[in-house]
Short mmCIF file of C-alpha atoms in Angstrom, two decimals:
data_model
loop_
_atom_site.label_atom_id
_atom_site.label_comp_id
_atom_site.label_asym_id
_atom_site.label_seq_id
_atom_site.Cartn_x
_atom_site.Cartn_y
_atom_site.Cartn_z
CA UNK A 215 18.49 19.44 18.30
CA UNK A 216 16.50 18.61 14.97
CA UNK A 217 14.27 17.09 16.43
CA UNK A 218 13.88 20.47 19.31
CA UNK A 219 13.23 22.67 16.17
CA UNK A 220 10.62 20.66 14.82
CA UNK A 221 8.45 20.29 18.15
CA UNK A 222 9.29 24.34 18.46
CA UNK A 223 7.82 24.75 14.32
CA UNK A 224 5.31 22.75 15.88
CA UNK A 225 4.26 24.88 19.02
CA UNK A 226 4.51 28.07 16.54
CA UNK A 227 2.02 26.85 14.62
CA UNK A 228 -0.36 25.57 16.90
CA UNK A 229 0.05 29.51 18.58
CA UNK A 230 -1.06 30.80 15.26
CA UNK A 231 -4.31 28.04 14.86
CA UNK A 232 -5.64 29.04 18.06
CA UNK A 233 -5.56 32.85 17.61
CA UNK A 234 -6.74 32.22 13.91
CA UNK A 235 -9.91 30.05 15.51
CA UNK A 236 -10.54 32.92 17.78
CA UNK A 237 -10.68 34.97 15.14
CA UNK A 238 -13.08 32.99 13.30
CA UNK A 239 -15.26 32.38 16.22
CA UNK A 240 -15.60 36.40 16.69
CA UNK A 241 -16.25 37.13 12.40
CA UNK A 242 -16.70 34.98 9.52
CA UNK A 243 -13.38 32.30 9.26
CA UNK A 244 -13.87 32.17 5.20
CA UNK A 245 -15.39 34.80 2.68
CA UNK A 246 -16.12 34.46 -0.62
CA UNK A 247 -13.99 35.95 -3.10
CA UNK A 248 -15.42 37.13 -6.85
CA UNK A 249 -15.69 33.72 -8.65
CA UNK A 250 -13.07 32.99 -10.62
CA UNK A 251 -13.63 33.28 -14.35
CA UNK A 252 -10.13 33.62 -16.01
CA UNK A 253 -8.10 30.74 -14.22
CA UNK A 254 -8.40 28.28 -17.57
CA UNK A 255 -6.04 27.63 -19.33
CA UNK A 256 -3.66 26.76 -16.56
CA UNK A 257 0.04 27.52 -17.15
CA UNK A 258 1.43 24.50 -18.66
CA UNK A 259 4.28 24.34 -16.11
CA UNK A 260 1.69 23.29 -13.52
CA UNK A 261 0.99 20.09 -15.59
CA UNK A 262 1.62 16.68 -13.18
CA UNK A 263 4.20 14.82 -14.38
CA UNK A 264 2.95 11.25 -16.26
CA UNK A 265 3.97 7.77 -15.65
CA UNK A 266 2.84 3.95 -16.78
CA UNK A 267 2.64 1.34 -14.52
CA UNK A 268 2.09 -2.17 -16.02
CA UNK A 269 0.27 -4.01 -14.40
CA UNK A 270 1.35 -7.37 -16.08
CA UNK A 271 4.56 -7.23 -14.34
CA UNK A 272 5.00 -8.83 -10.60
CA UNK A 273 3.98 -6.38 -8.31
CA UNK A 274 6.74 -5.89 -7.10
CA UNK A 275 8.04 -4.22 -10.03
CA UNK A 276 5.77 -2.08 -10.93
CA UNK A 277 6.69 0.69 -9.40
CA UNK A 278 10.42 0.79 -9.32
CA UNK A 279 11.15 2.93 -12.72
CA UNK A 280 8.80 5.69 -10.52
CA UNK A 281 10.03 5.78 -6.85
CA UNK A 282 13.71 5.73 -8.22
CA UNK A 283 13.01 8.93 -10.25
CA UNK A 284 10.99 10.71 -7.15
CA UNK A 285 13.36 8.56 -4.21
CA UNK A 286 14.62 12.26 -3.10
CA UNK A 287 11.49 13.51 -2.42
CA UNK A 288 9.74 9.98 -1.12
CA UNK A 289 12.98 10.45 1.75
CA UNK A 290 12.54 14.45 2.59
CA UNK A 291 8.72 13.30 3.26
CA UNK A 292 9.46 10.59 5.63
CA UNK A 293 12.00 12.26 7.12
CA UNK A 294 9.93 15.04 8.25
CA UNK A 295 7.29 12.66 8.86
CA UNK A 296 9.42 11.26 11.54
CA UNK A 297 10.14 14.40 12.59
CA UNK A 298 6.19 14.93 13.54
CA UNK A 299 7.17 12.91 16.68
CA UNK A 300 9.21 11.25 19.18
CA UNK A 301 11.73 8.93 17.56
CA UNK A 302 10.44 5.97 20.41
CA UNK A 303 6.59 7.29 19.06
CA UNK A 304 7.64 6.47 15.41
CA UNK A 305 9.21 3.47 15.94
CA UNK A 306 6.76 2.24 18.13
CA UNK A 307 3.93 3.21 15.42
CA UNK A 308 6.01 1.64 12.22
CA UNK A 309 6.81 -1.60 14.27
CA UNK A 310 3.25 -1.81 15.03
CA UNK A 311 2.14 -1.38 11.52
CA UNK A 312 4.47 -3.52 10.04
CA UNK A 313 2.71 -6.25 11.59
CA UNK A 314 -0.22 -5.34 8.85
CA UNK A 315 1.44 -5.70 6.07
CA UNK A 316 0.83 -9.85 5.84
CA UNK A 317 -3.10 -8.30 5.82
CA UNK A 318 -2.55 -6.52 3.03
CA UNK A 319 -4.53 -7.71 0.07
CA UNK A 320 -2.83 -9.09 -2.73
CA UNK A 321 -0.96 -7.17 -5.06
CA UNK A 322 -1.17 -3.98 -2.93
CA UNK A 323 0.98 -5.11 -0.27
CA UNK A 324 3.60 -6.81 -2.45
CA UNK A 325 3.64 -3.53 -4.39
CA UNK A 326 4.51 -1.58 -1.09
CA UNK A 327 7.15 -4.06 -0.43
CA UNK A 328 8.86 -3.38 -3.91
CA UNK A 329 8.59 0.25 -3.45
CA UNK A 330 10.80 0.13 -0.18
CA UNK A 331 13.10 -2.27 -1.59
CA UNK A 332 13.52 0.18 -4.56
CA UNK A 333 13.91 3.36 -2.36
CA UNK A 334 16.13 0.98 0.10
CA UNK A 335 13.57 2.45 3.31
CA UNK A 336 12.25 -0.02 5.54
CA UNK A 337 9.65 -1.45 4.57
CA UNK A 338 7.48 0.24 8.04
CA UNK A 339 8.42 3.58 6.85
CA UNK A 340 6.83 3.04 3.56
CA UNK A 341 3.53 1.51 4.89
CA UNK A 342 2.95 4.26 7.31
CA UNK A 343 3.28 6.75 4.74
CA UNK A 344 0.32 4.98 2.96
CA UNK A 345 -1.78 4.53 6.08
CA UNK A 346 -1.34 8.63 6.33
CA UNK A 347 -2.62 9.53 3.96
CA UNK A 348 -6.03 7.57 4.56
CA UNK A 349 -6.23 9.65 7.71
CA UNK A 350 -6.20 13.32 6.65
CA UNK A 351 -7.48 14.90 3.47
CA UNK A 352 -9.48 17.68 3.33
CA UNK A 353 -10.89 17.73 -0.61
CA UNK A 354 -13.35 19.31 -3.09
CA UNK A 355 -15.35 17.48 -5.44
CA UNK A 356 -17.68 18.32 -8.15
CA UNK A 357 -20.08 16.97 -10.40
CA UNK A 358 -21.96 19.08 -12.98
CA UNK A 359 -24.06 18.34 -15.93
CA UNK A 360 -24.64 20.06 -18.81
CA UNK A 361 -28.17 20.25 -20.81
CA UNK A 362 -27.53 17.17 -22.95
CA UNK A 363 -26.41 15.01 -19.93
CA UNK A 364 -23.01 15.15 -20.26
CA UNK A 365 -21.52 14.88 -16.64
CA UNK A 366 -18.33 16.42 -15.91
CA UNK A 367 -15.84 15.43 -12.94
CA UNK A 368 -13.47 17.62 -11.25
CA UNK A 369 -11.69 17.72 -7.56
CA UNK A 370 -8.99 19.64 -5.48
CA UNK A 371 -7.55 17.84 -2.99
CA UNK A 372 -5.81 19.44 -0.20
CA UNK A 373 -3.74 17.78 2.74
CA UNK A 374 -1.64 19.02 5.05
CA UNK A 375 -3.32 21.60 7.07
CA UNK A 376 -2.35 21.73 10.82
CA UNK A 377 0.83 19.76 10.50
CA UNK A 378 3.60 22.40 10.53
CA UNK A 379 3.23 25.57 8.84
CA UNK A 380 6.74 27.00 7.18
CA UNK A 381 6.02 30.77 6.98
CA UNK A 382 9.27 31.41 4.48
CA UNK A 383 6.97 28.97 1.73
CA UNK A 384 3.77 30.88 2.98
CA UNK A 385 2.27 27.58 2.88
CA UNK A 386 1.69 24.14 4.92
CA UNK A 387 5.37 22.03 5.17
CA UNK A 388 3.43 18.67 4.01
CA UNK A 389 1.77 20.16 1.48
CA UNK A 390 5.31 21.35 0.57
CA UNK A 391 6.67 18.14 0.20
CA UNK A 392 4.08 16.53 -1.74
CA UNK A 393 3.31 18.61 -4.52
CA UNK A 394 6.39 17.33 -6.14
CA UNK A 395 5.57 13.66 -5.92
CA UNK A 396 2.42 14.16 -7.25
CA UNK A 397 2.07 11.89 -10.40
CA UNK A 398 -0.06 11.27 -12.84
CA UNK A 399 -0.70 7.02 -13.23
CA UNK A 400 -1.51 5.56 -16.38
CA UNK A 401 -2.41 1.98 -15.73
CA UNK A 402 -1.64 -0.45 -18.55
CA UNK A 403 -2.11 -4.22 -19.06
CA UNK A 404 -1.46 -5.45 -22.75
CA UNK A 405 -0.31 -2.27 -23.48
CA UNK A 406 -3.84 -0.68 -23.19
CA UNK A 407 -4.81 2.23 -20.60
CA UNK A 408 -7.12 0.05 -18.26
CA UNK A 409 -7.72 3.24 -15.36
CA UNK A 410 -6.00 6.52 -14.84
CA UNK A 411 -5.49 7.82 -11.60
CA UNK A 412 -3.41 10.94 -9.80
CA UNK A 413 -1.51 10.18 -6.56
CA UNK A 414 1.63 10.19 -4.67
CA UNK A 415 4.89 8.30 -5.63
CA UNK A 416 5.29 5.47 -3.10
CA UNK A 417 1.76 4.80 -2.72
CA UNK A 418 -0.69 2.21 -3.84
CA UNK A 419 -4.05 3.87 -2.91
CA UNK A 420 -5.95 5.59 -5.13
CA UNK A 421 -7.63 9.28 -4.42
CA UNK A 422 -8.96 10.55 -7.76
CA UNK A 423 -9.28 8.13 -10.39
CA UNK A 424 -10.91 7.79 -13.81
CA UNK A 425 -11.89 4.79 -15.54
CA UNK A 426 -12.13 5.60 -19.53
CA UNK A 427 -15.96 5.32 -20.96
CA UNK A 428 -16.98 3.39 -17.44
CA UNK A 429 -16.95 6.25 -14.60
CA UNK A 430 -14.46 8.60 -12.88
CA UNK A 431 -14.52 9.01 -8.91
CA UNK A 432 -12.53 10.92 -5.78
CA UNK A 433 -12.45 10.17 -2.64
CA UNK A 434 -12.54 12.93 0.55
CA UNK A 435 -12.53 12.31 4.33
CA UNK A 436 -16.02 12.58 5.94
CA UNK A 437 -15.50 14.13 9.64
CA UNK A 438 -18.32 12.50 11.52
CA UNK A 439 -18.97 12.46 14.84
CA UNK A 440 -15.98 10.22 16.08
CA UNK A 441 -13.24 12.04 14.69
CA UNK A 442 -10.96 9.33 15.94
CA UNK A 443 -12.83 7.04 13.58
CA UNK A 444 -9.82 6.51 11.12
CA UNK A 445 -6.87 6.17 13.74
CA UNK A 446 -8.79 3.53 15.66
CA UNK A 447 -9.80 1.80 12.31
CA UNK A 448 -6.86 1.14 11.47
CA UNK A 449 -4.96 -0.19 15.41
CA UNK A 450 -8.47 -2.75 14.76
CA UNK A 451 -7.21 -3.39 11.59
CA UNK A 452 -3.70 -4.55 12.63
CA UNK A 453 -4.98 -6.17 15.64
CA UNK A 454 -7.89 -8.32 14.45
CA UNK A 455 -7.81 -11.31 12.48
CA UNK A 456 -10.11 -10.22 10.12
CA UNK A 457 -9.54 -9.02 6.48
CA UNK A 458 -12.71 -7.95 5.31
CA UNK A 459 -12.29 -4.15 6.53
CA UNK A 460 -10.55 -2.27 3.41
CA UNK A 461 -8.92 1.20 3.21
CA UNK A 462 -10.73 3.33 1.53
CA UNK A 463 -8.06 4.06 -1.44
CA UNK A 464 -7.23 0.75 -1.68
CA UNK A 465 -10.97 -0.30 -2.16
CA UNK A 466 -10.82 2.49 -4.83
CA UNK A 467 -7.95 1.52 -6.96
CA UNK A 468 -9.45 -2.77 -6.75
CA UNK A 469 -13.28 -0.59 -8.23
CA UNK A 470 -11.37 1.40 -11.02
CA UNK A 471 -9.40 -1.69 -12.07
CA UNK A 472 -12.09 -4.11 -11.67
CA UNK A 473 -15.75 -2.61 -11.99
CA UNK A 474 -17.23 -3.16 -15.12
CA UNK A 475 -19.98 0.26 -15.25
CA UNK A 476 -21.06 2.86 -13.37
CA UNK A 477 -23.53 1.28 -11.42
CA UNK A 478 -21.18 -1.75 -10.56
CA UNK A 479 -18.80 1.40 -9.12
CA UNK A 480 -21.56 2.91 -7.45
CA UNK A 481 -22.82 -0.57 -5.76
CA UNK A 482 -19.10 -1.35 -4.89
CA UNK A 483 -18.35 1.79 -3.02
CA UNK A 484 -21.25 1.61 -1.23
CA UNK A 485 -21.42 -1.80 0.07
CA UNK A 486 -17.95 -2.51 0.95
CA UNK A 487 -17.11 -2.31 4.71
CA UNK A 488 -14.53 -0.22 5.20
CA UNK A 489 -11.59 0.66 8.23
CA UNK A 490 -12.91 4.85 8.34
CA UNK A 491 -16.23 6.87 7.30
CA UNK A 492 -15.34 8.76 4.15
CA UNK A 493 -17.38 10.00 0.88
CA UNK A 494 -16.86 8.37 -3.07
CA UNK A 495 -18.03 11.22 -5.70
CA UNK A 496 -18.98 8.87 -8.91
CA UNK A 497 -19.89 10.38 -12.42
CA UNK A 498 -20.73 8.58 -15.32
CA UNK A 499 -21.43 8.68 -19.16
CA UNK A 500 -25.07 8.59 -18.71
CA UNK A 501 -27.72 11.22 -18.06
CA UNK A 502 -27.42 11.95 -14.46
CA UNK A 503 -24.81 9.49 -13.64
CA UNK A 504 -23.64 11.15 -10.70
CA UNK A 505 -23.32 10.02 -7.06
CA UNK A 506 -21.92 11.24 -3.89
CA UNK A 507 -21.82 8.14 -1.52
CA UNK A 508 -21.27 9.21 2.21
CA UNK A 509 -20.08 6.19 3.97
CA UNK A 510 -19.85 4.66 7.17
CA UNK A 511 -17.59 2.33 7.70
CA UNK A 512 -20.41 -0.44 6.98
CA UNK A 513 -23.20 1.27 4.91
CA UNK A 514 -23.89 4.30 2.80
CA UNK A 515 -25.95 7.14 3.87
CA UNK A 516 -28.26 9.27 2.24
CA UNK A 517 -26.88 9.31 -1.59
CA UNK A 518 -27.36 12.73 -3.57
CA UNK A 519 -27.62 12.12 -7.10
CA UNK A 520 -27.66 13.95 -9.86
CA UNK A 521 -31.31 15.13 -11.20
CA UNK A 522 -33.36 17.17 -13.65
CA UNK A 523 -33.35 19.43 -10.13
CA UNK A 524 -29.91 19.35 -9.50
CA UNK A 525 -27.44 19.49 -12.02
CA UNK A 526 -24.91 20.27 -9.93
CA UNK A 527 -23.38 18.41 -6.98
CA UNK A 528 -20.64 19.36 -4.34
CA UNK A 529 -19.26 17.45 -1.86
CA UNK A 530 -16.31 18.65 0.48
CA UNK A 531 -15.78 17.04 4.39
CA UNK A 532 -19.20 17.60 5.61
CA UNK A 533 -22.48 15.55 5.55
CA UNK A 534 -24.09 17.46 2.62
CA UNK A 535 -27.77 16.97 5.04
CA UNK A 536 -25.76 18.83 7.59
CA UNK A 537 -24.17 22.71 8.06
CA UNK A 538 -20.67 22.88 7.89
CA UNK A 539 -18.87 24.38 10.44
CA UNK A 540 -18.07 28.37 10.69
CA UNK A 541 -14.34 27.80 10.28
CA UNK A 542 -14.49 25.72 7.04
CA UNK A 543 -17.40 26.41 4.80
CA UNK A 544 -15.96 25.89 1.54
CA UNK A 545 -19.12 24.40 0.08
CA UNK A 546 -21.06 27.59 0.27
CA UNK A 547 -18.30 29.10 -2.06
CA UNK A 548 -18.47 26.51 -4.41
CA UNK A 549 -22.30 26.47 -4.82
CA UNK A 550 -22.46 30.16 -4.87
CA UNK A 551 -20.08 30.46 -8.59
CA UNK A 552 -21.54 27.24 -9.77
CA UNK A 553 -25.14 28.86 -9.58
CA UNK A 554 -23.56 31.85 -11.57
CA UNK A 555 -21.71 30.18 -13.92
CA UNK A 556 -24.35 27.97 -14.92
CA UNK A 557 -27.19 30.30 -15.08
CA UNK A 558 -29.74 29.34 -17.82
CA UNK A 559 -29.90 33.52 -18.67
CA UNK A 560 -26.14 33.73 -19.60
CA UNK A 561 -25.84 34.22 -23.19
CA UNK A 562 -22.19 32.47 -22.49
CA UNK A 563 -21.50 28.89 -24.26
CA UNK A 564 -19.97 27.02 -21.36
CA UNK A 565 -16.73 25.02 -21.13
CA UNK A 566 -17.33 22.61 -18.27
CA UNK A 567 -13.25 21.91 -17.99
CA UNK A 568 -13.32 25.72 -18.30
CA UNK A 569 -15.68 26.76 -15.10
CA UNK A 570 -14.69 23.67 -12.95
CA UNK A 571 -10.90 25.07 -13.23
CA UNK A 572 -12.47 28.41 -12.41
CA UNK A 573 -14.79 27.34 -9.45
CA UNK A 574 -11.88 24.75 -7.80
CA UNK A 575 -9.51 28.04 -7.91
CA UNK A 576 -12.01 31.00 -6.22
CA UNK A 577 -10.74 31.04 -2.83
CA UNK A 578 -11.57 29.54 -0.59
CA UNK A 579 -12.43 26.36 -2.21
CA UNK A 580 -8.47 27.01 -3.58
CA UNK A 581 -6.03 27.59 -0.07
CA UNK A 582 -3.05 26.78 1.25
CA UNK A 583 -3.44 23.28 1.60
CA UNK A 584 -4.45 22.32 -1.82
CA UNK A 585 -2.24 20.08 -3.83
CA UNK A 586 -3.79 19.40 -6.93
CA UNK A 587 -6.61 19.70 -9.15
CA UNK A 588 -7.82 17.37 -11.09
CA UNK A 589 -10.41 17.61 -14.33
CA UNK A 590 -12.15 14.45 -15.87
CA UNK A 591 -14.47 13.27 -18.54
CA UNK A 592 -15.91 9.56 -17.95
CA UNK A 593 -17.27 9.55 -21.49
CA UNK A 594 -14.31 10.36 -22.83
CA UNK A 595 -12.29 8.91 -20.78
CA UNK A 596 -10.04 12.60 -20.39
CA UNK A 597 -8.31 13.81 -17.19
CA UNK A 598 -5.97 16.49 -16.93
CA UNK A 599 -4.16 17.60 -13.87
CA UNK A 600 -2.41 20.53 -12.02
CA UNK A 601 -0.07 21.39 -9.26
CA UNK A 602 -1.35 24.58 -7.26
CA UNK A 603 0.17 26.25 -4.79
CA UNK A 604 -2.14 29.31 -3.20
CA UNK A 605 -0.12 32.20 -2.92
CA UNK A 606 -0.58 35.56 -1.65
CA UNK A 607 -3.69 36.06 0.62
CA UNK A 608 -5.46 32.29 0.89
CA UNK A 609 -7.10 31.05 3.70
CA UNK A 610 -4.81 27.98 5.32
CA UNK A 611 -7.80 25.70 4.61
#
């Protein structure tokens, strides 16, 4: 019967997509709304909740004092996860992934084993959640510079859309479930902060990280031409023999822990070979330090950097050489208040924190789908983060 009302949730919502892409087929899907300009200071009850992880403890340990706090929420998640599909589908799909875990590199999968031991889920359910989340993000970033070369970092990222809507929250169902295990990560060894990152309790991959005086980054998905690309990456994963494929995240979290500048970052991210296409935003603490890295899953393509010319840079799902498509334009948006806000003619001292909040919440670049946003400062090695939910009259992406 449960899992009846689900696939019916399911068929509702897929009703409503395909009358909503009519709709945007006929008119314009997303139109700007006046740029933001009074969003910052967020309330403080939006603030992520913080949490250390020492990493001179076994890896499988590292974790524990977090999942146990969040174990609730890590359960409702996989729960309706399962939920997303036949129960023979699911078990099919975790049995076949647990096979990966042995591939894992070292501490990451030993980390994902603690976390399922803590939570007392099997150990498949836990790894598929991770290997989710690689699949489907759809994510603002931005990197802006001000006129002494200061570069600023901030992202929303958004996840969810298409997978069940629940029209009592106004808002997507897995977006629903994850803004309360989002976390703030403080990674310590010797008691000092060695990265910072913001991401979901029970997983190990990194999305938006920021590595104090060296370089902050985010990660979005890149929709390329095979949109199957990150499915099928990973089934080649768990069926080769090789190892040198990474996840994206995972590569992500190894570069924030390990890389020892900007340019070692920036040269890390873009050699790597990795399981799906995606794009790495990079800033700095040096005069245009600041990178978006559109990958394939061997090489990066076309970097945009940061210039006297361009002291702005936005990246969302789309090749930034290419048009995005009419249904999900949000980079249009985001250029459009940017251009405003940092007009040379305004008389108005700017706040970078200040009109990256503002630009990340105009709508449409802020919808239903988004999760968090997230603020940083390489140079100084700052982040701050907020919960948002969209309410009231958002687009769904």
């Amino acid at each position: 019967m449960r899992n009846r009302k689900i696939f019916l949730a399911r068929m509702n919502s897929m009703i409503v997509i395909v009358v909503l892409f009519a709709s945007c087929a006929i008119t314009s899907c997303q139109v700007l709304e006046d740029c933001r300009t009074n969003a910052f200071p967020p309330k403080e009850n939006i603030a992520i909740e913080e949490f250390v992880v020492n990493l001179d403890l076994p890896p499988q340990e590292r974790w524990t004092h977090i999942v146990m706090k969040k174990k609730d929420g890590i359960k409702k998640f996989v729960d309706y996860f399962r939920g997303m599909m036949p129960s023979f589908l699911f078990n099919t799909l975790t049995n076949f992934l647990e096979k990966g875990i042995k591939k894992f590199p070292k501490p990451y999968g030993d980390e994902i084993i603690g976390i399922a031991k803590a939570v007392d889920m099997p150990l498949a359910h836990i790894l598929a959640c991770n290997i989710f989340y690689e699949l489907e993000k759809v994510c603002t970033s931005i990197i802006a510079e001000d006129e002494k070369g200061h570069v600023y970092h901030g992202r929303n990222l958004d996840l969810g859309a298409l997978l069940g809507w629940d029209p009592k929250g106004d808002t997507w169902q897995i977006a629903e479930f994850l803004r309360p295990l989002t976390i703030a990560v403080d990674y310590q060894s010797g008691g000092k902060t060695v990265f910072k990152t913001v991401q979901f309790a029970g997983t190990v991959g990194v999305f938006t990280g920021i590595a104090p005086e060296r370089f902050s980054f985010s990660l979005n998905s890149r929709s390329p031409d095979t949109f199957f690309g990150g499915p099928m990456g990973v089934v080649h994963w768990v069926l080769s023999g090789s190892t040198e494929q990474q996840f994206a995240s995972i590569l992500a979290r190894s570069v924030l822990e390990n890389a020892e500048s900007y340019d070692d970052a920036v040269k890390r991210l873009s050699e790597s070979r990795l399981l799906a296409p995606v794009y790495y935003i990079v800033a700095g603490t040096e005069k245009h330090q600041g990178t978006i890295i559109t990958r394939s899953k061997t090489q990066s393509i076309k970097p945009l950097r940061l210039s006297d010319k361009q002291n702005f840079l936005v990246q969302t799902n789309y090749d930034n050489w290419k048009k995005p498509p009419f249904y999900d334009n949000r980079r249009k948006p985001a250029n459009i208040c940017l251009k405003q806000m940092t007009n040379k003619n305004s008389t108005k001292k700017l706040n970078f924190f200040e009109m990256l909040y503002n630009v990340l919440s105009t709508v449409p670049v802020l919808n239903k789908a988004t999760i968090y946003t997230t603020l940083m400062d390489p140079s100084t090695g700052e982040i701050q983060s907020f919960r948002r939910d969209c309410t009231g009259d958002c687009y769904p992406w």
